[in-house]
Amino acid sequence: MSDVEALRKELAAAIDAAAGLDELEQIRVSALGKKGRITELMKGLGAMDADARKATGQALNALKSEIAQALEAKKSSFADAELNARLVGETVDVTLPARPEAEGRIHPISQTIDEVVAIFGEMGLSVAEGPDIEDDWHNFTALNIPPDHPARQEHDTFYLPGAGEEDRMVLRTHTSPVQIRTMMAGEPPFRMIVPGRTYRCDYDATHSPMFHQVEALVVDENTHMGHLKGCLIDFCRAFFDVDDLPVRFRPSYFPFTEPSAEVDIGCVRKDGEFRIGHGDDWLEILGCGMVNPKVLENCNIDSTKYQGFAFGIGIERLAMLKYGIPDLRTFYESDLRWLRHYGFSALSAPSMVGGL
Ligand code: PHE
């Protein structure tokens, strides 16, 4: 048997018996590497006569490619084996039933926001958002609340440390700055609703330093107070699910609306009982008004051509009234028992068609 044939048998047996990738690599280096045995045999070709050189050269080239192929084949068989072992190890029994503990609840704040958005969405308003950290101009000045205006004190503002009086940042005290952002960013008409977090330095059973509002802004050429009233009366009746719920508009004042009103709904307070609906009492639930022309002008909108209305609703207050939650602070305590009691099923999204 020739040297080449003997080497072929030896290498083939070694590759066949190799136990892993490292061993294969050693075989490759020892056969095909710079000082490998096939390489060494190749170097001997120069000393041979022409016929022997041709025959041995051909045999060595054939051996070289045969060994390279055998190494590759063995290598991929290792990869296949590894993949198969992983697939067996990671088998999932898809016929197992769902885990019983998967029962998260929707927080009443999220539920209330979803309900409000569903009602106004049906009326054609779309959702917009703005930043929680605002500059003084968007939160106050552009809304016609100049630097010395008393409303600034009433807002109990959280100011951020840093910049001077004029350009300091604030945690927004209401969602109204998003009115400004919307009007600055586009062209009328506008029809939008803005749910979001708001911040005021106040804390008791009905106030929290962080709370939620939903703002609405509608601006068009013929928008008038009748639209505002119809929109809010329909909203109150749909939200509290009382078809003939009394709704009252009481004159009020906000710097950014003119005229301004607060909206009350009818309720019953008798012998410790509280119920929303027909009764001899009223309960305030939101602030609203026609957008002050100064605010439109601050946003470069022609107030002789366009008019609008806006309102802001406190979400926690709506949720407390509708779902009988007595203390606002409990909303943020992350108490699981509370959430199981007051929370909502994750699988029933509120809608005007499917119900709120
Ligand atoms: N931004 C007012 C508040 O927080 C509510 C409001 C919004 C009133 C829009 C009128 C119009 O009290």
mmCIF file of N, CA and C in Angstrom, residues 77 81 102 148-149 151 163 165 221 223 249 277 279 308:
data_model
loop_
_atom_site.group_PDB
_atom_site.id
_atom_site.type_symbol
_atom_site.label_atom_id
_atom_site.label_comp_id
_atom_site.label_asym_id
_atom_site.label_seq_id
_atom_site.Cartn_x
_atom_site.Cartn_y
_atom_site.Cartn_z
ATOM 1 N N SER A 77 -22.253 17.315 11.085
ATOM 2 C CA SER A 77 -23.008 16.313 11.834
ATOM 3 C C SER A 77 -22.994 16.657 13.322
ATOM 4 N N ALA A 81 -26.344 17.396 15.575
ATOM 5 C CA ALA A 81 -26.579 16.679 16.830
ATOM 6 C C ALA A 81 -26.850 17.673 17.952
ATOM 7 N N ALA A 102 -52.707 33.867 35.820
ATOM 8 C CA ALA A 102 -52.663 35.025 34.930
ATOM 9 C C ALA A 102 -53.982 35.793 34.986
ATOM 10 N N ASP A 148 -47.847 87.665 36.799
ATOM 11 C CA ASP A 148 -48.343 88.076 38.119
ATOM 12 C C ASP A 148 -49.787 87.656 38.372
ATOM 13 N N HIS A 149 -50.314 86.785 37.509
ATOM 14 C CA HIS A 149 -51.730 86.397 37.616
ATOM 15 C C HIS A 149 -51.973 85.511 38.852
ATOM 16 N N ALA A 151 -53.967 83.163 39.317
ATOM 17 C CA ALA A 151 -54.177 81.738 39.011
ATOM 18 C C ALA A 151 -52.885 80.951 39.180
ATOM 19 N N ALA A 163 -33.050 76.822 35.807
ATOM 20 C CA ALA A 163 -33.193 78.095 35.082
ATOM 21 C C ALA A 163 -33.886 79.210 35.892
ATOM 22 N N GLU A 165 -36.497 82.723 36.642
ATOM 23 C CA GLU A 165 -37.951 82.911 36.699
ATOM 24 C C GLU A 165 -38.664 82.614 35.377
ATOM 25 N N GLU A 221 -64.404 76.911 12.140
ATOM 26 C CA GLU A 221 -64.917 78.240 11.783
ATOM 27 C C GLU A 221 -66.255 78.558 12.437
ATOM 28 N N THR A 223 -67.622 76.879 15.262
ATOM 29 C CA THR A 223 -67.833 76.243 16.565
ATOM 30 C C THR A 223 -68.440 77.251 17.548
ATOM 31 N N PHE A 249 -74.830 74.224 33.544
ATOM 32 C CA PHE A 249 -73.638 75.038 33.262
ATOM 33 C C PHE A 249 -73.683 76.284 34.134
ATOM 34 N N GLY A 277 -77.849 61.276 39.583
ATOM 35 C CA GLY A 277 -79.113 61.211 38.846
ATOM 36 C C GLY A 277 -80.029 62.301 39.354
ATOM 37 N N GLY A 279 -82.265 64.479 41.574
ATOM 38 C CA GLY A 279 -82.287 64.706 43.015
ATOM 39 C C GLY A 279 -82.299 66.197 43.247
ATOM 40 N N GLY A 308 -63.404 78.302 19.179
ATOM 41 C CA GLY A 308 -63.296 76.935 19.675
ATOM 42 C C GLY A 308 -63.820 76.802 21.079
#
